[in-house]
Amino acid sequence: MNTLKRIASAYSNTSLVLRIFIGLVLGILLAYFAPDAALKVGLLGELFVLALKAVAPVLVLVLVTASLAAHQSGQPTHIRPVLLMYLISTFSAAALAVCASFLFPTMLSLDVGAAEGNPPGSIIDVLHNLLTSIFVGPVQALYTSNYIAILAWAIALGLFLRNAAPSTRTMLHDLSGAFTQVVRFVINQAPIGIFGLVSSTLAQSGFDALYGYARLLMVMIGCMLIVTLIINPLLAYLKMRRNPYPLLFTVLRESAVTAFFTRSSAANIPVNLRLCEKLKLDKDTYSITIPLGATINMAGAAITISVMALATTHTLGINVDLPTALLLCVVSSLAAAGVSGVAGGSLLLIPMATSLFGIDTEIAMQVVAIGFVIGVVQDSFETALNSHTDVVFTAAVSYADEAQAGRVDA
């Protein structure tokens, strides 16, 4: 018994990133040396996917509802430019991810034999699916994992609960925290699930599947680097009308590096607040925009959701036209704003995007599992992009206000 406790303690105290990496390596080795045994441990991967499928719908409903209910009307107007930059950056990231997915299409190794779905043929079909999916009762939406309806109900409930009693909003916050803890528990078992998924997938499909994982990862990281080094600095320059790169490199060094290793935008809030104070920004602005940005400024998540969704459509041979791709950008941007603060939270919203194309939830959850395989690297880059951008945009608005005030005084 003591031995089991020591093993469990060592497992829990080891970094999740390291555990996922170990599970990935062990899965590859088992598939290479003992493919028959690898097929048998595939049950571990199936259980992990089922756990994700069970928790994701309720998480989306509770998390988005609580997030919207917590934001009171009448917020100070000086944060609006920052929020607008958050929105533009997230949508631009989603659009970039869509373009990159068309330029570098990726095939995934998916089991589509038992899956059901009705792939749309045009934007009209997509809009028809979207509208008919919205008007579904909340219980049925949760039961059938109808993520479009779940998002619609979450937005409606969140908006109407903004004026609810403080005790009600506190209950929603506590409920959101409880489900976040459940997700953390499930994600904590990701190394075991990935071990089973990787070993069984490679034993069935061969090691060519690793090439698809690497290609998928490169597309994501490439998009995130372009947003970090080109798109966001351009937005900052347009706001403050001066070279944004000295600011960018300072923030990358003091915020992005920490976020890369913590893999949590929420955990990086204190780091960003201290950095804003060090940069002598307006406290009335950054005290609001930094915590808010950790919730809604999710360009990296928009990239992940868009790339994974389009990789799924490419694998299934579903044609995606330009209007549908633009609609995906909007859905990815909205979904990204509801991402959980835990590592890998954006992956749980992939089914919301794939549902636009009539893709079965069973397939979507296989894609989520693949996301956890590459998440050792992907989630670190994603969090670094999401978190450091909060400071860059807050600083850009603060510097622009200072410059405007200086011109008025002059």
Short mmCIF file of C-alpha atoms in Angstrom, two decimals:
data_model
loop_
_atom_site.label_atom_id
_atom_site.label_comp_id
_atom_site.label_asym_id
_atom_site.label_seq_id
_atom_site.Cartn_x
_atom_site.Cartn_y
_atom_site.Cartn_z
CA MET A 1 0.00 0.00 0.00
CA ASN A 2 2.81 2.42 0.87
CA THR A 3 4.43 1.68 -2.46
CA LEU A 4 1.22 2.60 -4.31
CA LYS A 5 0.95 5.82 -2.33
CA ARG A 6 4.52 6.73 -3.20
CA ILE A 7 3.86 6.04 -6.88
CA ALA A 8 0.66 8.13 -6.82
CA SER A 9 2.46 10.95 -5.01
CA ALA A 10 5.34 10.92 -7.48
CA TYR A 11 2.87 10.96 -10.37
CA SER A 12 0.94 13.94 -8.99
CA ASN A 13 4.05 15.94 -8.09
CA THR A 14 5.67 15.52 -11.51
CA SER A 15 5.08 18.24 -14.11
CA LEU A 16 2.12 17.50 -16.39
CA VAL A 17 4.23 18.39 -19.42
CA LEU A 18 6.89 15.87 -18.40
CA ARG A 19 4.27 13.19 -17.70
CA ILE A 20 2.62 13.71 -21.11
CA PHE A 21 6.02 13.53 -22.79
CA ILE A 22 6.82 10.28 -20.94
CA GLY A 23 3.40 8.84 -21.89
CA LEU A 24 4.00 9.82 -25.51
CA VAL A 25 7.45 8.18 -25.61
CA LEU A 26 6.25 5.01 -23.86
CA GLY A 27 3.31 4.75 -26.27
CA ILE A 28 5.64 5.01 -29.27
CA LEU A 29 8.02 2.40 -27.85
CA LEU A 30 5.20 -0.04 -27.04
CA ALA A 31 3.72 0.32 -30.54
CA TYR A 32 7.13 -0.30 -32.10
CA PHE A 33 8.24 -3.29 -30.02
CA ALA A 34 4.91 -4.90 -29.06
CA PRO A 35 2.09 -3.84 -31.42
CA ASP A 36 -0.28 -6.54 -30.14
CA ALA A 37 0.03 -5.27 -26.57
CA ALA A 38 -0.33 -1.70 -27.84
CA LEU A 39 -3.74 -2.54 -29.30
CA LYS A 40 -4.91 -3.86 -25.93
CA VAL A 41 -3.95 -0.74 -23.95
CA GLY A 42 -5.99 1.31 -26.38
CA LEU A 43 -8.80 1.01 -23.80
CA LEU A 44 -6.98 3.62 -21.70
CA GLY A 45 -7.21 6.07 -24.57
CA GLU A 46 -10.90 5.28 -25.14
CA LEU A 47 -11.69 5.96 -21.48
CA PHE A 48 -9.82 9.27 -21.63
CA VAL A 49 -11.80 10.35 -24.71
CA LEU A 50 -15.08 9.35 -23.02
CA ALA A 51 -14.16 11.40 -19.95
CA LEU A 52 -13.50 14.43 -22.13
CA LYS A 53 -16.78 13.90 -23.94
CA ALA A 54 -18.63 13.74 -20.63
CA VAL A 55 -17.22 16.89 -19.05
CA ALA A 56 -16.86 19.24 -22.02
CA PRO A 57 -20.53 20.18 -22.69
CA VAL A 58 -21.31 21.15 -19.09
CA LEU A 59 -17.98 22.97 -18.80
CA VAL A 60 -18.76 25.17 -21.82
CA LEU A 61 -22.24 26.02 -20.50
CA VAL A 62 -21.11 26.90 -16.98
CA LEU A 63 -17.87 28.64 -17.91
CA VAL A 64 -19.31 30.98 -20.55
CA THR A 65 -22.39 31.74 -18.43
CA ALA A 66 -20.29 32.62 -15.37
CA SER A 67 -17.85 34.68 -17.43
CA LEU A 68 -20.59 36.84 -18.99
CA ALA A 69 -22.55 37.17 -15.74
CA ALA A 70 -19.45 38.44 -13.95
CA HIS A 71 -18.95 41.37 -16.33
CA GLN A 72 -21.12 44.22 -15.15
CA SER A 73 -22.55 46.88 -17.46
CA GLY A 74 -21.14 50.38 -17.16
CA GLN A 75 -17.48 49.40 -17.19
CA PRO A 76 -15.11 52.39 -17.52
CA THR A 77 -14.97 53.58 -21.11
CA HIS A 78 -11.18 53.77 -21.20
CA ILE A 79 -10.94 49.98 -21.41
CA ARG A 80 -12.97 49.84 -24.63
CA PRO A 81 -9.95 50.40 -26.96
CA VAL A 82 -8.16 47.49 -25.27
CA LEU A 83 -11.20 45.24 -25.64
CA LEU A 84 -11.47 46.22 -29.30
CA MET A 85 -7.82 45.27 -29.83
CA TYR A 86 -8.48 41.95 -28.09
CA LEU A 87 -11.34 41.30 -30.50
CA ILE A 88 -9.42 42.30 -33.64
CA SER A 89 -6.38 40.23 -32.64
CA THR A 90 -8.44 37.12 -31.91
CA PHE A 91 -10.40 37.34 -35.16
CA SER A 92 -7.20 38.03 -37.15
CA ALA A 93 -5.56 34.98 -35.58
CA ALA A 94 -8.54 32.81 -36.53
CA ALA A 95 -8.47 34.15 -40.11
CA LEU A 96 -4.72 33.51 -40.35
CA ALA A 97 -5.21 29.95 -39.06
CA VAL A 98 -7.89 29.31 -41.69
CA CYS A 99 -5.61 30.57 -44.48
CA ALA A 100 -2.68 28.47 -43.20
CA SER A 101 -4.91 25.39 -43.02
CA PHE A 102 -5.86 25.84 -46.69
CA LEU A 103 -2.22 26.36 -47.70
CA PHE A 104 -0.89 23.45 -45.62
CA PRO A 105 -3.72 20.89 -45.29
CA THR A 106 -3.11 18.19 -42.70
CA MET A 107 -4.41 14.63 -42.54
CA LEU A 108 -5.19 13.08 -39.17
CA SER A 109 -5.45 9.45 -38.18
CA LEU A 110 -9.12 9.06 -37.17
CA ASP A 111 -11.45 6.11 -36.67
CA VAL A 112 -14.51 7.14 -38.69
CA GLY A 113 -16.08 3.71 -39.13
CA ALA A 114 -18.86 3.99 -36.55
CA ALA A 115 -19.31 7.74 -36.70
CA GLU A 116 -22.40 9.45 -38.01
CA GLY A 117 -22.77 12.90 -39.53
CA ASN A 118 -24.22 14.99 -42.30
CA PRO A 119 -21.46 17.08 -43.92
CA PRO A 120 -22.85 20.34 -45.37
CA GLY A 121 -22.40 21.11 -49.04
CA SER A 122 -22.39 24.92 -48.93
CA ILE A 123 -22.62 27.96 -46.68
CA ILE A 124 -26.43 27.72 -46.95
CA ASP A 125 -26.28 24.23 -45.46
CA VAL A 126 -23.93 25.45 -42.74
CA LEU A 127 -26.23 28.33 -41.82
CA HIS A 128 -29.19 25.97 -41.87
CA ASN A 129 -27.38 23.59 -39.52
CA LEU A 130 -26.32 26.52 -37.34
CA LEU A 131 -29.81 27.97 -36.99
CA THR A 132 -31.56 24.65 -36.44
CA SER A 133 -28.92 23.67 -33.88
CA ILE A 134 -29.49 26.82 -31.84
CA PHE A 135 -33.19 26.29 -31.15
CA VAL A 136 -32.82 23.26 -28.92
CA GLY A 137 -33.64 22.97 -25.23
CA PRO A 138 -30.69 23.15 -22.81
CA VAL A 139 -31.16 19.63 -21.45
CA GLN A 140 -31.33 18.13 -24.92
CA ALA A 141 -28.33 20.24 -25.99
CA LEU A 142 -26.27 18.83 -23.12
CA TYR A 143 -27.53 15.29 -23.70
CA THR A 144 -26.64 15.35 -27.40
CA SER A 145 -23.48 17.48 -27.01
CA ASN A 146 -24.96 20.16 -29.27
CA TYR A 147 -22.26 22.78 -28.71
CA ILE A 148 -23.88 25.48 -30.81
CA ALA A 149 -27.04 25.35 -28.68
CA ILE A 150 -24.94 25.10 -25.52
CA LEU A 151 -23.07 28.28 -26.49
CA ALA A 152 -26.33 30.06 -27.33
CA TRP A 153 -27.87 29.15 -23.97
CA ALA A 154 -24.67 30.11 -22.13
CA ILE A 155 -24.60 33.54 -23.79
CA ALA A 156 -28.31 34.14 -23.14
CA LEU A 157 -28.11 33.06 -19.50
CA GLY A 158 -24.89 34.98 -18.91
CA LEU A 159 -26.26 38.23 -20.33
CA PHE A 160 -29.53 38.05 -18.37
CA LEU A 161 -27.71 37.10 -15.15
CA ARG A 162 -25.47 40.16 -15.25
CA ASN A 163 -28.03 42.00 -13.08
CA ALA A 164 -28.70 39.04 -10.82
CA ALA A 165 -28.13 39.14 -7.09
CA PRO A 166 -24.46 39.01 -6.01
CA SER A 167 -25.12 35.66 -4.33
CA THR A 168 -26.31 34.21 -7.65
CA ARG A 169 -23.19 35.40 -9.48
CA THR A 170 -21.06 34.05 -6.66
CA MET A 171 -22.78 30.67 -7.02
CA LEU A 172 -22.04 30.69 -10.77
CA HIS A 173 -18.41 31.57 -10.07
CA ASP A 174 -18.14 28.70 -7.56
CA LEU A 175 -19.85 26.30 -9.97
CA SER A 176 -17.46 27.35 -12.73
CA GLY A 177 -14.54 26.76 -10.38
CA ALA A 178 -15.87 23.31 -9.45
CA PHE A 179 -16.18 22.20 -13.07
CA THR A 180 -12.74 23.64 -13.79
CA GLN A 181 -11.40 21.39 -11.04
CA VAL A 182 -13.15 18.41 -12.64
CA VAL A 183 -11.50 19.27 -15.95
CA ARG A 184 -8.14 19.59 -14.21
CA PHE A 185 -8.62 16.10 -12.79
CA VAL A 186 -9.45 14.67 -16.22
CA ILE A 187 -6.52 16.48 -17.84
CA ASN A 188 -4.29 15.21 -15.05
CA GLN A 189 -4.94 11.72 -16.43
CA ALA A 190 -3.93 12.82 -19.95
CA PRO A 191 -0.52 11.06 -19.80
CA ILE A 192 -2.25 7.69 -19.27
CA GLY A 193 -4.82 8.40 -21.96
CA ILE A 194 -2.18 9.58 -24.41
CA PHE A 195 -0.12 6.46 -23.72
CA GLY A 196 -3.10 4.31 -24.75
CA LEU A 197 -4.09 6.51 -27.71
CA VAL A 198 -0.63 6.82 -29.21
CA SER A 199 0.29 3.17 -28.80
CA SER A 200 -2.97 1.86 -30.28
CA THR A 201 -3.05 4.46 -33.09
CA LEU A 202 0.51 3.74 -34.18
CA ALA A 203 -0.06 -0.01 -33.95
CA GLN A 204 -3.09 0.32 -36.26
CA SER A 205 -2.03 3.14 -38.62
CA GLY A 206 1.74 2.89 -38.57
CA PHE A 207 4.24 5.60 -37.72
CA ASP A 208 3.09 7.85 -40.56
CA ALA A 209 0.59 9.28 -38.04
CA LEU A 210 3.49 11.02 -36.29
CA TYR A 211 4.14 13.01 -39.46
CA GLY A 212 0.59 14.33 -39.36
CA TYR A 213 1.01 15.35 -35.71
CA ALA A 214 4.26 17.19 -36.46
CA ARG A 215 2.79 18.96 -39.51
CA LEU A 216 -0.25 20.02 -37.49
CA LEU A 217 1.97 21.38 -34.75
CA MET A 218 4.13 23.33 -37.19
CA VAL A 219 1.06 25.01 -38.74
CA MET A 220 -0.16 26.10 -35.32
CA ILE A 221 3.19 27.38 -34.06
CA GLY A 222 3.82 29.18 -37.34
CA CYS A 223 0.49 31.02 -37.04
CA MET A 224 1.18 31.92 -33.40
CA LEU A 225 4.60 33.34 -34.26
CA ILE A 226 3.14 35.46 -37.07
CA VAL A 227 0.50 36.86 -34.72
CA THR A 228 3.13 37.54 -32.05
CA LEU A 229 5.76 39.15 -34.26
CA ILE A 230 3.70 40.82 -37.01
CA ILE A 231 -0.05 41.19 -36.43
CA ASN A 232 -0.07 42.25 -32.77
CA PRO A 233 2.86 44.70 -33.16
CA LEU A 234 1.05 46.22 -36.15
CA LEU A 235 -2.10 46.72 -34.06
CA ALA A 236 -0.01 48.26 -31.28
CA TYR A 237 1.72 50.61 -33.74
CA LEU A 238 -1.58 51.75 -35.23
CA LYS A 239 -2.74 52.65 -31.72
CA MET A 240 0.32 54.35 -30.22
CA ARG A 241 2.11 55.44 -33.45
CA ARG A 242 5.61 54.43 -32.38
CA ASN A 243 7.94 51.46 -32.74
CA PRO A 244 6.21 48.61 -30.84
CA TYR A 245 9.11 46.15 -30.80
CA PRO A 246 11.01 47.47 -27.74
CA LEU A 247 7.77 47.08 -25.79
CA LEU A 248 7.09 43.68 -27.37
CA PHE A 249 10.51 42.23 -26.54
CA THR A 250 10.27 43.46 -22.95
CA VAL A 251 6.87 41.82 -22.52
CA LEU A 252 7.99 38.61 -24.23
CA ARG A 253 10.92 38.35 -21.86
CA GLU A 254 9.02 39.09 -18.65
CA SER A 255 5.55 37.68 -19.36
CA ALA A 256 5.57 35.23 -22.29
CA VAL A 257 8.41 33.12 -20.88
CA THR A 258 6.57 32.64 -17.57
CA ALA A 259 3.29 31.87 -19.32
CA PHE A 260 5.05 29.36 -21.59
CA PHE A 261 6.00 27.22 -18.61
CA THR A 262 2.93 27.74 -16.38
CA ARG A 263 0.58 27.10 -19.35
CA SER A 264 -2.19 29.09 -17.61
CA SER A 265 -3.29 32.61 -18.48
CA ALA A 266 -5.01 32.87 -15.10
CA ALA A 267 -1.83 31.89 -13.25
CA ASN A 268 0.09 34.55 -15.19
CA ILE A 269 -2.18 37.43 -14.11
CA PRO A 270 0.02 38.47 -11.14
CA VAL A 271 3.08 38.50 -13.43
CA ASN A 272 1.30 40.75 -15.92
CA LEU A 273 0.04 43.09 -13.19
CA ARG A 274 3.55 43.54 -11.83
CA LEU A 275 4.87 44.14 -15.34
CA CYS A 276 2.22 46.81 -15.99
CA GLU A 277 3.21 48.51 -12.75
CA LYS A 278 6.87 48.35 -13.79
CA LEU A 279 5.97 49.89 -17.17
CA LYS A 280 4.12 52.68 -15.26
CA LEU A 281 0.83 52.11 -17.05
CA ASP A 282 -2.54 53.51 -15.94
CA LYS A 283 -3.59 51.38 -12.97
CA ASP A 284 -7.30 52.08 -13.54
CA THR A 285 -6.88 50.51 -16.98
CA TYR A 286 -4.62 47.52 -16.35
CA SER A 287 -6.37 46.46 -13.13
CA ILE A 288 -9.37 45.66 -15.35
CA THR A 289 -7.90 44.73 -18.73
CA ILE A 290 -5.35 42.21 -17.44
CA PRO A 291 -7.79 39.94 -15.55
CA LEU A 292 -10.37 40.41 -18.31
CA GLY A 293 -7.79 39.59 -21.00
CA ALA A 294 -6.93 36.33 -19.24
CA THR A 295 -10.53 35.31 -19.95
CA ILE A 296 -11.41 36.75 -23.37
CA ASN A 297 -8.14 37.60 -25.18
CA MET A 298 -7.44 34.19 -26.69
CA ALA A 299 -5.79 34.53 -30.12
CA GLY A 300 -3.80 31.35 -29.53
CA ALA A 301 -6.96 29.42 -28.70
CA ALA A 302 -8.65 30.72 -31.87
CA ILE A 303 -5.71 29.39 -33.88
CA THR A 304 -5.86 25.99 -32.20
CA ILE A 305 -9.62 25.63 -32.68
CA SER A 306 -9.52 26.73 -36.34
CA VAL A 307 -6.54 24.59 -37.37
CA MET A 308 -7.85 21.47 -35.63
CA ALA A 309 -11.35 21.90 -37.07
CA LEU A 310 -10.09 22.33 -40.64
CA ALA A 311 -7.64 19.44 -40.28
CA THR A 312 -10.68 17.33 -39.39
CA THR A 313 -12.65 18.48 -42.45
CA HIS A 314 -9.65 17.83 -44.69
CA THR A 315 -9.26 14.32 -43.28
CA LEU A 316 -12.95 13.58 -43.83
CA GLY A 317 -12.96 15.06 -47.34
CA ILE A 318 -15.44 17.83 -46.46
CA ASN A 319 -15.18 20.81 -48.79
CA VAL A 320 -15.07 24.18 -47.01
CA ASP A 321 -15.87 27.25 -49.09
CA LEU A 322 -14.82 30.83 -48.29
CA PRO A 323 -18.07 32.00 -46.63
CA THR A 324 -18.05 28.93 -44.40
CA ALA A 325 -14.40 29.59 -43.52
CA LEU A 326 -15.30 33.15 -42.49
CA LEU A 327 -18.12 31.80 -40.34
CA LEU A 328 -15.61 29.43 -38.74
CA CYS A 329 -13.43 32.46 -37.89
CA VAL A 330 -16.35 34.05 -36.06
CA VAL A 331 -17.26 30.86 -34.19
CA SER A 332 -13.60 30.20 -33.27
CA SER A 333 -13.22 33.75 -31.96
CA LEU A 334 -16.37 33.46 -29.83
CA ALA A 335 -15.41 30.00 -28.60
CA ALA A 336 -11.90 31.18 -27.75
CA ALA A 337 -13.35 33.83 -25.43
CA GLY A 338 -14.90 31.03 -23.38
CA VAL A 339 -11.75 28.97 -23.01
CA SER A 340 -11.12 27.46 -19.60
CA GLY A 341 -8.17 28.76 -17.61
CA VAL A 342 -6.66 25.29 -17.30
CA ALA A 343 -3.99 23.85 -19.56
CA GLY A 344 -5.52 22.41 -22.70
CA GLY A 345 -8.82 24.24 -22.21
CA SER A 346 -9.06 25.35 -25.84
CA LEU A 347 -9.06 21.74 -27.03
CA LEU A 348 -12.39 21.09 -25.31
CA LEU A 349 -14.06 23.67 -27.58
CA ILE A 350 -13.01 22.01 -30.85
CA PRO A 351 -16.35 20.11 -31.06
CA MET A 352 -18.14 23.45 -31.12
CA ALA A 353 -16.28 24.39 -34.33
CA THR A 354 -16.50 20.98 -35.98
CA SER A 355 -20.26 20.88 -35.36
CA LEU A 356 -20.57 23.59 -38.03
CA PHE A 357 -19.65 20.96 -40.59
CA GLY A 358 -21.96 18.24 -39.30
CA ILE A 359 -19.03 16.25 -37.85
CA ASP A 360 -19.98 13.63 -35.32
CA THR A 361 -19.02 14.22 -31.68
CA GLU A 362 -17.19 10.87 -31.57
CA ILE A 363 -14.80 12.08 -34.28
CA ALA A 364 -14.48 15.52 -32.69
CA MET A 365 -13.37 13.96 -29.41
CA GLN A 366 -10.74 11.90 -31.23
CA VAL A 367 -9.41 15.21 -32.56
CA VAL A 368 -9.42 16.61 -29.02
CA ALA A 369 -7.35 13.61 -27.92
CA ILE A 370 -4.86 14.27 -30.75
CA GLY A 371 -4.68 17.83 -29.47
CA PHE A 372 -3.52 16.53 -26.10
CA VAL A 373 -0.80 14.52 -27.82
CA ILE A 374 0.72 17.66 -29.36
CA GLY A 375 -0.37 19.80 -26.41
CA VAL A 376 3.01 19.36 -24.72
CA VAL A 377 4.28 22.05 -27.09
CA GLN A 378 1.13 23.60 -28.56
CA ASP A 379 -0.44 24.68 -25.25
CA SER A 380 2.76 26.36 -24.07
CA PHE A 381 2.98 28.50 -27.22
CA GLU A 382 -0.74 29.21 -27.08
CA THR A 383 -0.66 30.42 -23.47
CA ALA A 384 2.44 32.54 -24.07
CA LEU A 385 0.68 34.28 -26.98
CA ASN A 386 -2.58 34.77 -25.09
CA SER A 387 -1.06 36.11 -21.90
CA HIS A 388 1.67 38.48 -23.10
CA THR A 389 -0.73 40.14 -25.56
CA ASP A 390 -2.79 41.45 -22.62
CA VAL A 391 0.14 43.63 -21.56
CA VAL A 392 1.10 44.70 -25.09
CA PHE A 393 -2.38 46.03 -25.89
CA THR A 394 -2.90 47.60 -22.46
CA ALA A 395 0.44 49.39 -22.80
CA ALA A 396 -0.36 50.52 -26.34
CA VAL A 397 -3.62 52.14 -25.20
CA SER A 398 -1.99 53.71 -22.14
CA TYR A 399 0.87 55.16 -24.20
CA ALA A 400 -1.60 56.46 -26.79
CA ASP A 401 -3.64 58.19 -24.06
CA GLU A 402 -0.47 59.73 -22.62
CA ALA A 403 0.55 61.02 -26.05
CA GLN A 404 -2.93 62.44 -26.62
CA ALA A 405 -2.88 64.15 -23.22
CA GLY A 406 0.55 65.61 -23.99
CA ARG A 407 -0.68 67.08 -27.26
CA VAL A 408 -3.71 68.60 -25.52
CA ASP A 409 -1.53 70.16 -22.81
CA ALA A 410 0.86 71.52 -25.41
#
